[in-house]
Amino acid sequence: MKPLKIYLVEDDAFFGESLKYHLKLNPDYDIHLFQTGKECIENLYKKPDIICLDFGLPDISGDKLLKKIHEINNQIPIIVMSGQEDIEVAVNFLKAGAKDYIVKSEHTKELIWNAIIKIRENLNLANEVEELKEQLEQKFSFEKSIIGQSEAIKNVFVKINKAIKTNINVSITGETGTGKEVVAKAIHYNSDKKNKPFVAVNMAAIPKELVESQFFGHEKGAFTGADNRSIGKFEQADGGTIFLDEIAELDLNLQSKLLRVLQEREVIRLGGKEPIKFNARLIIATHKDLAQEVKKGNFREDLYYRIIGLPIELPPLRHRGNDTLLLSKYFIDLFTTENKMKPIPLSKEAKDKLLKYPFPGNIRELKSVIDLACVMSDGNEITTDDLTFTSINESNFFFSEEKTLKEYTSEIILYNLKNNNNDVLKTAAKLDIGKSTIYNLIQSLEQKK
C-alpha cells in the first residue's frame, strides 16, 4: 500500500512541527508542512490524499482556502483546525465540504490522528469499490469472458455489440450449459448500466407459490411468516438489469402479472397498495423454443412479444469447431492457476478426442471434463485416458429416440452440414456421399416448409 500523503497547513511553526512529528510516528504517512495557503495551492499538483489546514492563516482565511482547493480538486478530504470554539463556524465548514472541524486544545493531536484514520478507512473502501468495478469490467468484457473465434460465436459478438448500445430487451436462447448468464452479464457490464445492480432470478429454482413475493416483494404481515418488509427483485434491479433465467418455467397466471408490470413499469408489493416505479433493463433466457411454447399454449403470446426484444441464440459447443480447444486451454489455465499447478498441455490425441465428442452438456460439461483431466493427468500432458465423459457418449448422441434409417441419415447430414458452415462439398467428402444427396435433402426440406 502506498504511503498516505498528508498536507499540513499551519502558520505556527512550533505547533506545525510538533503535529508533523506526531503524525510521522506512523511510517505509512508522508507528511508535508506548509505555513501559507499559497504554498499549499502551489503544491496541489502533487495530489495529496488529505489536507489538514488552520482556520487563521496569514495570507488567506480557512474558508477561502477550502473553497480554492475544492475548485481545483473537490475529491480531497479536508480537516479544519481552529482556535475558535464556534458552532456556527464549524457547521459552515462542514456544509462547505470539510470532513472534520477540530478545535485546538491539548487533545488536538489525538483528534487529528483519529480523524485521519477514519478518512483513510473511507478512502480505502472507495479504492476497493473502484478496483472491484474494474475487475468486473475486465471479467465481463465479452471478448475475454466469452472465449472463441468460430463464425458461430462471432455472430453472437455482433449481437452483444448491438445490445450494449441501447436498452432494448434481450432474449437469450440456447441449450443448457451454453453460457446464457455469462452473455447477460457481458451485456450489463459493458452497457451504461454497469455501475447499477445486476439481479439474476432463476425461475426454475423458485417454488411457484414464492415467485410473486420474490418478483414484487411484500409488506410486513402480508402472509404468514412475513415478519418484515421485503424488497422484490424488480425493485432491487432499479436503474440496472434484471435477468430472468428459464423464463419458460413461469406459471401462466404469473405471466399475466409479469406482463402488467413490464407494461406499467411499476410493482405493488404483496400486502401493499402503493405502486412503486422501477426502471430496469430486462434480459431473459431459456433453453426452450418460446415460439413453440406459445403455440402449445404454455406461454402467453402478448408476453412473448413484450420480452423478445433482441434475440441472441447461443450455438451449442459441437457447432463451434476449434473453440472447444480454446476453451479447454482456458479451463486448464484457470484450474492449474487456482490449484497452484504448472500448466498442462493437451496431447494431440486428447485434442482429437475433444473435437470428436459432441458435448451435449456444452461448455459446462467441457469445464467438468477438463477439471477432472487436470487432476487425473501425471502433470506432463493430458492424454485421452485422462478425458472422462460422464454424459451420453458420441455413439448414442444421435440415437436418443426411435427413428427411421432415413430420419437418422437426414439428421447426420444436417448436423455435419451445419458444423461445416453449410459447405456442401466439405460435408459430402467427410461423409463419403455424393453432393447430390445433400442437395436433394435440402430441396425436400424446403418443399415441406
CSV table of C-alpha atoms in Angstrom, one decimal:
chain,number,residue,atom,x,y,z
A,1,MET,CA,0.0,0.0,0.0
A,2,LYS,CA,1.4,3.4,-1.0
A,3,PRO,CA,2.1,6.0,1.8
A,4,LEU,CA,-0.8,8.4,2.6
A,5,LYS,CA,0.3,11.9,1.5
A,6,ILE,CA,-0.9,14.5,4.1
A,7,TYR,CA,-0.5,18.2,3.8
A,8,LEU,CA,-0.4,20.3,7.0
A,9,VAL,CA,-1.1,24.0,6.5
A,10,GLU,CA,-0.2,25.7,9.8
A,11,ASP,CA,1.5,29.2,10.3
A,12,ASP,CA,2.5,28.4,13.9
A,13,ALA,CA,5.9,26.8,13.2
A,14,PHE,CA,6.2,25.2,16.6
A,15,PHE,CA,2.7,23.6,16.5
A,16,GLY,CA,3.2,22.6,12.9
A,17,GLU,CA,6.5,20.8,13.5
A,18,SER,CA,5.0,19.2,16.7
A,19,LEU,CA,2.0,17.9,14.7
A,20,LYS,CA,4.2,16.7,11.9
A,21,TYR,CA,6.4,14.8,14.2
A,22,HIS,CA,3.4,13.2,15.9
A,23,LEU,CA,1.8,12.0,12.6
A,24,LYS,CA,5.2,10.7,11.3
A,25,LEU,CA,5.1,8.1,14.1
A,26,ASN,CA,3.0,6.2,11.5
A,27,PRO,CA,5.6,5.1,8.9
A,28,ASP,CA,2.7,4.9,6.3
A,29,TYR,CA,2.2,8.7,6.5
A,30,ASP,CA,4.0,11.0,4.1
A,31,ILE,CA,3.8,14.5,5.8
A,32,HIS,CA,4.3,17.9,4.1
A,33,LEU,CA,4.2,21.1,6.1
A,34,PHE,CA,3.3,24.5,4.7
A,35,GLN,CA,3.0,27.8,6.5
A,36,THR,CA,0.8,29.6,4.0
A,37,GLY,CA,-2.3,28.8,1.9
A,38,LYS,CA,-0.4,29.9,-1.2
A,39,GLU,CA,2.3,27.2,-0.7
A,40,CYS,CA,-0.5,24.6,-0.3
A,41,ILE,CA,-2.2,25.7,-3.6
A,42,GLU,CA,1.1,25.7,-5.5
A,43,ASN,CA,1.7,22.0,-4.5
A,44,LEU,CA,-1.8,20.6,-5.2
A,45,TYR,CA,-0.5,19.1,-8.4
A,46,LYS,CA,1.4,16.5,-6.3
A,47,LYS,CA,-2.1,15.1,-5.4
A,48,PRO,CA,-2.2,14.9,-1.6
A,49,ASP,CA,-4.6,12.3,-0.1
A,50,ILE,CA,-5.6,14.5,2.9
A,51,ILE,CA,-5.2,18.2,3.8
A,52,CYS,CA,-5.2,19.5,7.4
A,53,LEU,CA,-5.4,23.3,7.4
A,54,ASP,CA,-5.5,26.0,10.0
A,55,PHE,CA,-8.5,28.4,10.0
A,56,GLY,CA,-6.5,31.5,10.6
A,57,LEU,CA,-3.6,31.7,8.1
A,58,PRO,CA,-1.7,34.9,7.5
A,59,ASP,CA,-2.4,35.1,3.7
A,60,ILE,CA,-5.9,33.6,3.4
A,61,SER,CA,-8.8,32.6,5.6
A,62,GLY,CA,-9.5,28.9,6.1
A,63,ASP,CA,-12.9,29.1,4.4
A,64,LYS,CA,-11.5,30.8,1.3
A,65,LEU,CA,-8.6,28.3,1.1
A,66,LEU,CA,-11.0,25.3,1.4
A,67,LYS,CA,-13.1,26.8,-1.5
A,68,LYS,CA,-9.9,27.3,-3.7
A,69,ILE,CA,-8.8,23.7,-3.0
A,70,HIS,CA,-12.2,22.3,-4.0
A,71,GLU,CA,-12.2,24.4,-7.1
A,72,ILE,CA,-9.1,22.6,-8.2
A,73,ASN,CA,-9.9,19.2,-6.8
A,74,ASN,CA,-13.1,18.6,-4.8
A,75,GLN,CA,-12.2,15.0,-4.0
A,76,ILE,CA,-9.5,15.8,-1.5
A,77,PRO,CA,-10.7,15.3,2.1
A,78,ILE,CA,-10.0,18.4,4.3
A,79,ILE,CA,-9.7,18.7,8.1
A,80,VAL,CA,-10.0,22.2,9.5
A,81,MET,CA,-8.2,23.2,12.7
A,82,SER,CA,-9.2,26.3,14.6
A,83,GLY,CA,-8.8,28.1,17.9
A,84,GLN,CA,-12.4,29.2,17.7
A,85,GLU,CA,-14.9,27.1,19.5
A,86,ASP,CA,-17.8,28.5,17.5
A,87,ILE,CA,-20.6,26.1,16.5
A,88,GLU,CA,-21.8,28.2,13.6
A,89,VAL,CA,-18.3,28.4,12.1
A,90,ALA,CA,-17.9,24.6,12.4
A,91,VAL,CA,-21.3,24.0,10.8
A,92,ASN,CA,-20.4,26.3,7.9
A,93,PHE,CA,-17.1,24.5,7.3
A,94,LEU,CA,-18.9,21.1,7.3
A,95,LYS,CA,-21.5,22.4,4.9
A,96,ALA,CA,-18.8,23.7,2.6
A,97,GLY,CA,-17.3,20.2,2.4
A,98,ALA,CA,-14.8,19.8,5.2
A,99,LYS,CA,-14.6,16.3,6.5
A,100,ASP,CA,-14.0,17.4,10.1
A,101,TYR,CA,-13.6,20.5,12.3
A,102,ILE,CA,-11.3,20.3,15.2
A,103,VAL,CA,-10.9,22.9,17.9
A,104,LYS,CA,-7.3,23.3,19.1
A,105,SER,CA,-6.7,22.0,22.6
A,106,GLU,CA,-4.4,19.7,24.5
A,107,HIS,CA,-6.1,16.9,22.6
A,108,THR,CA,-5.7,18.3,19.1
A,109,LYS,CA,-3.0,15.8,18.0
A,110,GLU,CA,-5.1,12.8,19.1
A,111,LEU,CA,-8.2,14.2,17.5
A,112,ILE,CA,-6.4,14.7,14.2
A,113,TRP,CA,-4.8,11.3,14.4
A,114,ASN,CA,-8.3,9.7,14.8
A,115,ALA,CA,-9.8,11.9,12.0
A,116,ILE,CA,-7.1,10.8,9.6
A,117,ILE,CA,-7.6,7.1,10.4
A,118,LYS,CA,-11.4,7.5,9.7
A,119,ILE,CA,-10.8,9.3,6.4
A,120,ARG,CA,-8.2,6.7,5.4
A,121,GLU,CA,-10.6,3.9,6.0
A,122,ASN,CA,-13.2,5.6,3.8
A,123,LEU,CA,-10.5,6.2,1.1
A,124,ASN,CA,-9.5,2.5,1.2
A,125,LEU,CA,-13.2,1.4,0.9
A,126,ALA,CA,-13.6,3.8,-2.1
A,127,ASN,CA,-10.5,2.4,-3.7
A,128,GLU,CA,-11.7,-1.2,-3.2
A,129,VAL,CA,-15.0,-0.4,-4.8
A,130,GLU,CA,-13.2,1.1,-7.8
A,131,GLU,CA,-11.0,-1.9,-8.1
A,132,LEU,CA,-14.0,-4.2,-8.0
A,133,LYS,CA,-15.7,-2.2,-10.7
A,134,GLU,CA,-12.5,-2.5,-12.9
A,135,GLN,CA,-12.4,-6.3,-12.2
A,136,LEU,CA,-16.0,-6.7,-13.2
A,137,GLU,CA,-15.5,-4.7,-16.3
A,138,GLN,CA,-12.4,-6.8,-17.2
A,139,LYS,CA,-14.1,-10.1,-16.2
A,140,PHE,CA,-17.2,-9.4,-18.3
A,141,SER,CA,-15.6,-7.7,-21.2
A,142,PHE,CA,-17.2,-10.1,-23.6
A,143,GLU,CA,-14.1,-10.6,-25.8
A,144,LYS,CA,-12.4,-12.0,-22.6
A,145,SER,CA,-15.3,-13.8,-20.8
A,146,ILE,CA,-16.7,-15.4,-24.0
A,147,ILE,CA,-13.9,-17.5,-25.4
A,148,GLY,CA,-14.0,-18.4,-29.1
A,149,GLN,CA,-13.1,-17.5,-32.7
A,150,SER,CA,-15.6,-19.5,-34.6
A,151,GLU,CA,-18.0,-17.9,-37.0
A,152,ALA,CA,-20.9,-19.1,-34.8
A,153,ILE,CA,-19.6,-17.2,-31.7
A,154,LYS,CA,-18.5,-14.1,-33.8
A,155,ASN,CA,-22.2,-13.8,-34.7
A,156,VAL,CA,-23.0,-13.7,-31.0
A,157,PHE,CA,-20.4,-10.9,-30.5
A,158,VAL,CA,-22.1,-8.9,-33.2
A,159,LYS,CA,-25.5,-9.2,-31.4
A,160,ILE,CA,-23.9,-8.3,-28.0
A,161,ASN,CA,-22.3,-5.2,-29.5
A,162,LYS,CA,-25.8,-4.1,-30.7
A,163,ALA,CA,-27.3,-4.9,-27.3
A,164,ILE,CA,-24.9,-2.8,-25.3
A,165,LYS,CA,-25.6,0.3,-27.3
A,166,THR,CA,-29.3,0.5,-26.4
A,167,ASN,CA,-31.7,-0.5,-23.6
A,168,ILE,CA,-33.7,-2.9,-25.7
A,169,ASN,CA,-34.9,-6.1,-24.0
A,170,VAL,CA,-32.7,-9.1,-24.9
A,171,SER,CA,-33.8,-12.7,-25.1
A,172,ILE,CA,-31.0,-15.3,-25.0
A,173,THR,CA,-31.7,-18.9,-26.1
A,174,GLY,CA,-29.6,-21.9,-26.3
A,175,GLU,CA,-29.1,-25.4,-24.9
A,176,THR,CA,-28.3,-25.9,-21.3
A,177,GLY,CA,-24.7,-25.1,-20.5
A,178,THR,CA,-24.0,-22.7,-23.4
A,179,GLY,CA,-23.3,-19.7,-21.2
A,180,LYS,CA,-26.5,-17.7,-21.2
A,181,GLU,CA,-25.9,-15.9,-17.9
A,182,VAL,CA,-22.3,-15.1,-19.0
A,183,VAL,CA,-23.7,-13.3,-22.0
A,184,ALA,CA,-26.3,-11.5,-19.9
A,185,LYS,CA,-23.6,-10.2,-17.6
A,186,ALA,CA,-21.4,-9.2,-20.5
A,187,ILE,CA,-24.2,-7.1,-21.9
A,188,HIS,CA,-24.9,-5.5,-18.5
A,189,TYR,CA,-21.3,-4.8,-17.5
A,190,ASN,CA,-20.4,-3.3,-20.9
A,191,SER,CA,-23.5,-1.0,-21.0
A,192,ASP,CA,-24.2,2.3,-19.4
A,193,LYS,CA,-25.8,0.4,-16.5
A,194,LYS,CA,-22.6,-1.3,-15.5
A,195,ASN,CA,-22.4,0.6,-12.2
A,196,LYS,CA,-26.0,-0.3,-11.3
A,197,PRO,CA,-27.4,-3.6,-10.0
A,198,PHE,CA,-27.4,-6.9,-12.0
A,199,VAL,CA,-30.2,-9.0,-10.4
A,200,ALA,CA,-30.4,-12.6,-11.6
A,201,VAL,CA,-33.5,-14.8,-11.0
A,202,ASN,CA,-33.7,-18.5,-11.9
A,203,MET,CA,-37.3,-19.2,-12.5
A,204,ALA,CA,-36.8,-23.0,-12.3
A,205,ALA,CA,-35.3,-22.7,-8.8
A,206,ILE,CA,-38.2,-20.7,-7.2
A,207,PRO,CA,-41.3,-22.6,-5.9
A,208,LYS,CA,-44.4,-21.4,-7.7
A,209,GLU,CA,-46.0,-20.1,-4.5
A,210,LEU,CA,-43.0,-17.8,-3.8
A,211,VAL,CA,-42.5,-16.3,-7.3
A,212,GLU,CA,-44.8,-13.4,-6.7
A,213,SER,CA,-43.2,-12.4,-3.4
A,214,GLN,CA,-39.7,-12.8,-5.0
A,215,PHE,CA,-40.6,-10.7,-8.0
A,216,PHE,CA,-42.6,-7.9,-6.4
A,217,GLY,CA,-41.7,-8.0,-2.7
A,218,HIS,CA,-44.1,-8.0,0.3
A,219,GLU,CA,-45.1,-5.8,3.2
A,220,LYS,CA,-44.9,-7.0,6.8
A,221,GLY,CA,-47.8,-9.2,7.7
A,222,ALA,CA,-48.8,-9.8,4.0
A,223,PHE,CA,-48.9,-13.5,4.7
A,224,THR,CA,-48.0,-16.0,7.4
A,225,GLY,CA,-44.3,-15.7,8.0
A,226,ALA,CA,-43.9,-12.3,6.5
A,227,ASP,CA,-42.3,-10.8,9.6
A,228,ASN,CA,-40.6,-7.9,7.8
A,229,ARG,CA,-41.0,-5.9,4.6
A,230,SER,CA,-39.1,-7.5,1.7
A,231,ILE,CA,-37.9,-5.7,-1.4
A,232,GLY,CA,-38.7,-7.6,-4.6
A,233,LYS,CA,-36.2,-8.4,-7.4
A,234,PHE,CA,-37.6,-5.7,-9.7
A,235,GLU,CA,-37.1,-3.0,-7.1
A,236,GLN,CA,-33.6,-4.3,-6.4
A,237,ALA,CA,-32.8,-4.0,-10.1
A,238,ASP,CA,-33.9,-0.4,-10.4
A,239,GLY,CA,-31.6,1.5,-12.6
A,240,GLY,CA,-29.8,-1.7,-13.7
A,241,THR,CA,-30.7,-5.0,-15.2
A,242,ILE,CA,-33.0,-7.9,-14.2
A,243,PHE,CA,-32.1,-11.2,-15.7
A,244,LEU,CA,-34.9,-13.8,-15.7
A,245,ASP,CA,-33.4,-17.2,-16.5
A,246,GLU,CA,-35.5,-20.1,-17.6
A,247,ILE,CA,-38.5,-17.7,-18.3
A,248,ALA,CA,-40.5,-20.5,-19.9
A,249,GLU,CA,-40.9,-22.1,-16.5
A,250,LEU,CA,-43.1,-19.2,-15.3
A,251,ASP,CA,-46.7,-20.2,-14.4
A,252,LEU,CA,-49.3,-18.9,-16.8
A,253,ASN,CA,-51.2,-16.9,-14.1
A,254,LEU,CA,-47.9,-15.2,-13.1
A,255,GLN,CA,-47.1,-14.5,-16.7
A,256,SER,CA,-50.1,-12.1,-16.9
A,257,LYS,CA,-48.9,-10.3,-13.8
A,258,LEU,CA,-45.4,-10.0,-15.2
A,259,LEU,CA,-46.9,-8.6,-18.4
A,260,ARG,CA,-48.7,-5.8,-16.5
A,261,VAL,CA,-45.5,-5.0,-14.5
A,262,LEU,CA,-43.5,-4.7,-17.7
A,263,GLN,CA,-46.1,-2.6,-19.4
A,264,GLU,CA,-46.6,-0.2,-16.4
A,265,ARG,CA,-43.0,-0.3,-15.2
A,266,GLU,CA,-44.3,-0.4,-11.6
A,267,VAL,CA,-44.8,-3.1,-9.0
A,268,ILE,CA,-47.1,-3.3,-6.0
A,269,ARG,CA,-45.7,-5.3,-3.1
A,270,LEU,CA,-47.9,-8.2,-1.7
A,271,GLY,CA,-50.0,-6.7,1.0
A,272,GLY,CA,-49.2,-3.2,-0.2
A,273,LYS,CA,-51.4,-0.6,-2.0
A,274,GLU,CA,-49.0,2.0,-3.5
A,275,PRO,CA,-47.4,1.3,-6.9
A,276,ILE,CA,-43.6,1.6,-6.9
A,277,LYS,CA,-41.9,2.7,-10.1
A,278,PHE,CA,-38.8,1.0,-11.4
A,279,ASN,CA,-36.6,1.4,-14.4
A,280,ALA,CA,-34.6,-1.8,-15.2
A,281,ARG,CA,-33.5,-3.4,-18.4
A,282,LEU,CA,-34.9,-6.9,-19.0
A,283,ILE,CA,-32.8,-9.8,-20.2
A,284,ILE,CA,-34.5,-13.2,-20.4
A,285,ALA,CA,-33.1,-16.6,-21.1
A,286,THR,CA,-34.4,-20.1,-21.9
A,287,HIS,CA,-33.3,-23.4,-23.3
A,288,LYS,CA,-36.8,-23.9,-24.8
A,289,ASP,CA,-38.2,-22.5,-28.1
A,290,LEU,CA,-40.5,-19.8,-26.8
A,291,ALA,CA,-42.4,-19.5,-30.1
A,292,GLN,CA,-43.2,-23.2,-29.8
A,293,GLU,CA,-44.3,-22.8,-26.2
A,294,VAL,CA,-46.7,-20.1,-27.4
A,295,LYS,CA,-48.2,-22.4,-30.0
A,296,LYS,CA,-48.6,-25.2,-27.3
A,297,GLY,CA,-50.4,-22.7,-25.1
A,298,ASN,CA,-47.7,-22.8,-22.4
A,299,PHE,CA,-46.6,-19.2,-22.8
A,300,ARG,CA,-48.7,-16.0,-23.4
A,301,GLU,CA,-48.3,-14.6,-26.9
A,302,ASP,CA,-48.6,-11.0,-25.7
A,303,LEU,CA,-45.8,-11.5,-23.1
A,304,TYR,CA,-43.7,-13.2,-25.8
A,305,TYR,CA,-43.8,-10.1,-28.0
A,306,ARG,CA,-43.2,-7.9,-25.0
A,307,ILE,CA,-40.0,-9.6,-23.9
A,308,ILE,CA,-38.5,-11.0,-27.1
A,309,GLY,CA,-36.6,-7.8,-27.9
A,310,LEU,CA,-33.2,-8.5,-29.5
A,311,PRO,CA,-32.9,-12.3,-29.8
A,312,ILE,CA,-29.4,-13.9,-29.3
A,313,GLU,CA,-29.1,-17.6,-30.0
A,314,LEU,CA,-26.1,-19.3,-28.4
A,315,PRO,CA,-24.7,-22.1,-30.5
A,316,PRO,CA,-24.0,-25.5,-28.9
A,317,LEU,CA,-20.4,-26.3,-28.4
A,318,ARG,CA,-20.5,-29.0,-31.0
A,319,HIS,CA,-21.1,-26.3,-33.7
A,320,ARG,CA,-18.2,-24.2,-32.6
A,321,GLY,CA,-15.3,-26.2,-34.1
A,322,ASN,CA,-11.9,-25.4,-32.6
A,323,ASP,CA,-13.5,-23.2,-29.9
A,324,THR,CA,-13.5,-26.4,-27.9
A,325,LEU,CA,-9.7,-26.4,-27.8
A,326,LEU,CA,-9.5,-22.7,-27.0
A,327,LEU,CA,-12.0,-23.2,-24.1
A,328,SER,CA,-10.1,-26.3,-23.0
A,329,LYS,CA,-6.9,-24.3,-22.7
A,330,TYR,CA,-8.7,-21.5,-20.8
A,331,PHE,CA,-10.1,-24.0,-18.3
A,332,ILE,CA,-6.8,-25.8,-17.9
A,333,ASP,CA,-5.1,-22.5,-17.2
A,334,LEU,CA,-7.9,-21.5,-14.8
A,335,PHE,CA,-7.8,-24.8,-12.9
A,336,THR,CA,-4.0,-25.0,-12.7
A,337,THR,CA,-3.6,-21.4,-11.5
A,338,GLU,CA,-6.3,-21.8,-8.8
A,339,ASN,CA,-4.7,-25.0,-7.6
A,340,LYS,CA,-1.1,-23.8,-7.8
A,341,MET,CA,-0.2,-26.3,-10.5
A,342,LYS,CA,2.0,-25.8,-13.6
A,343,PRO,CA,0.1,-25.6,-16.9
A,344,ILE,CA,-0.6,-28.9,-18.5
A,345,PRO,CA,-0.6,-29.3,-22.3
A,346,LEU,CA,-3.2,-31.4,-24.2
A,347,SER,CA,-1.7,-34.2,-26.3
A,348,LYS,CA,-2.7,-34.4,-30.0
A,349,GLU,CA,-4.8,-37.5,-29.3
A,350,ALA,CA,-6.6,-35.7,-26.5
A,351,LYS,CA,-7.3,-32.7,-28.7
A,352,ASP,CA,-8.8,-35.1,-31.4
A,353,LYS,CA,-10.9,-36.8,-28.8
A,354,LEU,CA,-12.3,-33.5,-27.5
A,355,LEU,CA,-13.1,-32.3,-31.1
A,356,LYS,CA,-15.0,-35.5,-31.9
A,357,TYR,CA,-17.1,-35.6,-28.8
A,358,PRO,CA,-20.5,-33.7,-29.2
A,359,PHE,CA,-20.7,-32.3,-25.6
A,360,PRO,CA,-24.4,-32.5,-25.0
A,361,GLY,CA,-23.7,-30.6,-21.7
A,362,ASN,CA,-21.9,-27.9,-23.7
A,363,ILE,CA,-19.4,-25.5,-22.0
A,364,ARG,CA,-20.5,-26.6,-18.5
A,365,GLU,CA,-19.7,-30.2,-19.4
A,366,LEU,CA,-16.4,-29.3,-21.0
A,367,LYS,CA,-15.2,-27.5,-17.9
A,368,SER,CA,-16.1,-30.5,-15.7
A,369,VAL,CA,-14.2,-32.8,-18.1
A,370,ILE,CA,-11.1,-30.6,-18.1
A,371,ASP,CA,-11.1,-30.1,-14.4
A,372,LEU,CA,-11.1,-33.9,-13.9
A,373,ALA,CA,-8.5,-34.4,-16.6
A,374,CYS,CA,-6.1,-31.9,-14.8
A,375,VAL,CA,-6.5,-34.0,-11.6
A,376,MET,CA,-6.0,-37.3,-13.4
A,377,SER,CA,-3.0,-36.2,-15.5
A,378,ASP,CA,0.5,-37.2,-14.5
A,379,GLY,CA,1.4,-33.5,-14.9
A,380,ASN,CA,3.3,-33.8,-18.2
A,381,GLU,CA,0.3,-33.7,-20.5
A,382,ILE,CA,-3.4,-34.5,-20.7
A,383,THR,CA,-3.9,-37.8,-22.6
A,384,THR,CA,-7.0,-39.5,-23.9
A,385,ASP,CA,-7.0,-41.7,-20.8
A,386,ASP,CA,-7.4,-38.6,-18.6
A,387,LEU,CA,-10.6,-37.5,-20.5
A,388,THR,CA,-13.7,-39.0,-19.0
A,389,PHE,CA,-17.1,-38.2,-20.5
A,390,THR,CA,-19.8,-38.9,-17.9
A,391,SER,CA,-22.8,-37.9,-20.1
A,392,ILE,CA,-24.2,-39.6,-23.2
A,393,ASN,CA,-21.3,-40.6,-25.5
A,394,GLU,CA,-20.7,-40.0,-29.1
A,395,SER,CA,-22.0,-43.3,-30.3
A,396,ASN,CA,-25.5,-42.8,-28.9
A,397,PHE,CA,-25.7,-39.0,-29.4
A,398,PHE,CA,-28.0,-39.2,-32.4
A,399,PHE,CA,-29.8,-42.3,-31.3
A,400,SER,CA,-31.8,-40.8,-28.4
A,401,GLU,CA,-35.2,-41.8,-29.7
A,402,GLU,CA,-36.6,-44.3,-32.2
A,403,LYS,CA,-36.4,-43.0,-35.8
A,404,THR,CA,-36.3,-44.5,-39.3
A,405,LEU,CA,-33.0,-45.0,-41.0
A,406,LYS,CA,-33.9,-42.2,-43.4
A,407,GLU,CA,-34.6,-39.8,-40.5
A,408,TYR,CA,-31.2,-40.7,-38.9
A,409,THR,CA,-29.4,-40.2,-42.2
A,410,SER,CA,-31.0,-36.8,-42.7
A,411,GLU,CA,-30.1,-35.8,-39.1
A,412,ILE,CA,-26.5,-36.8,-39.5
A,413,ILE,CA,-26.2,-34.9,-42.8
A,414,LEU,CA,-27.8,-31.8,-41.4
A,415,TYR,CA,-25.6,-31.9,-38.3
A,416,ASN,CA,-22.4,-32.2,-40.3
A,417,LEU,CA,-23.6,-29.5,-42.8
A,418,LYS,CA,-24.1,-27.0,-40.0
A,419,ASN,CA,-20.8,-28.0,-38.4
A,420,ASN,CA,-19.1,-27.2,-41.8
A,421,ASN,CA,-20.8,-23.8,-42.2
A,422,ASN,CA,-23.1,-25.2,-44.9
A,423,ASP,CA,-20.2,-26.2,-47.1
A,424,VAL,CA,-21.8,-29.0,-49.2
A,425,LEU,CA,-18.5,-30.2,-50.8
A,426,LYS,CA,-16.7,-30.5,-47.5
A,427,THR,CA,-19.7,-32.3,-45.9
A,428,ALA,CA,-20.0,-34.7,-48.8
A,429,ALA,CA,-16.3,-35.5,-48.6
A,430,LYS,CA,-16.4,-36.1,-44.8
A,431,LEU,CA,-19.5,-38.4,-45.0
A,432,ASP,CA,-18.3,-40.1,-48.2
A,433,ILE,CA,-21.6,-39.4,-50.0
A,434,GLY,CA,-22.4,-37.6,-53.2
A,435,LYS,CA,-23.2,-33.9,-53.1
A,436,SER,CA,-26.5,-34.6,-54.9
A,437,THR,CA,-27.7,-36.5,-51.8
A,438,ILE,CA,-27.2,-33.3,-49.8
A,439,TYR,CA,-28.8,-31.1,-52.3
A,440,ASN,CA,-31.8,-33.4,-52.6
A,441,LEU,CA,-32.2,-33.4,-48.8
A,442,ILE,CA,-32.1,-29.6,-48.7
A,443,GLN,CA,-34.7,-29.4,-51.6
A,444,SER,CA,-37.1,-31.8,-49.8
A,445,LEU,CA,-36.9,-29.9,-46.6
A,446,GLU,CA,-37.6,-26.6,-48.4
A,447,GLN,CA,-40.7,-28.2,-50.0
A,448,LYS,CA,-42.0,-29.2,-46.6
A,449,LYS,CA,-41.9,-25.6,-45.3
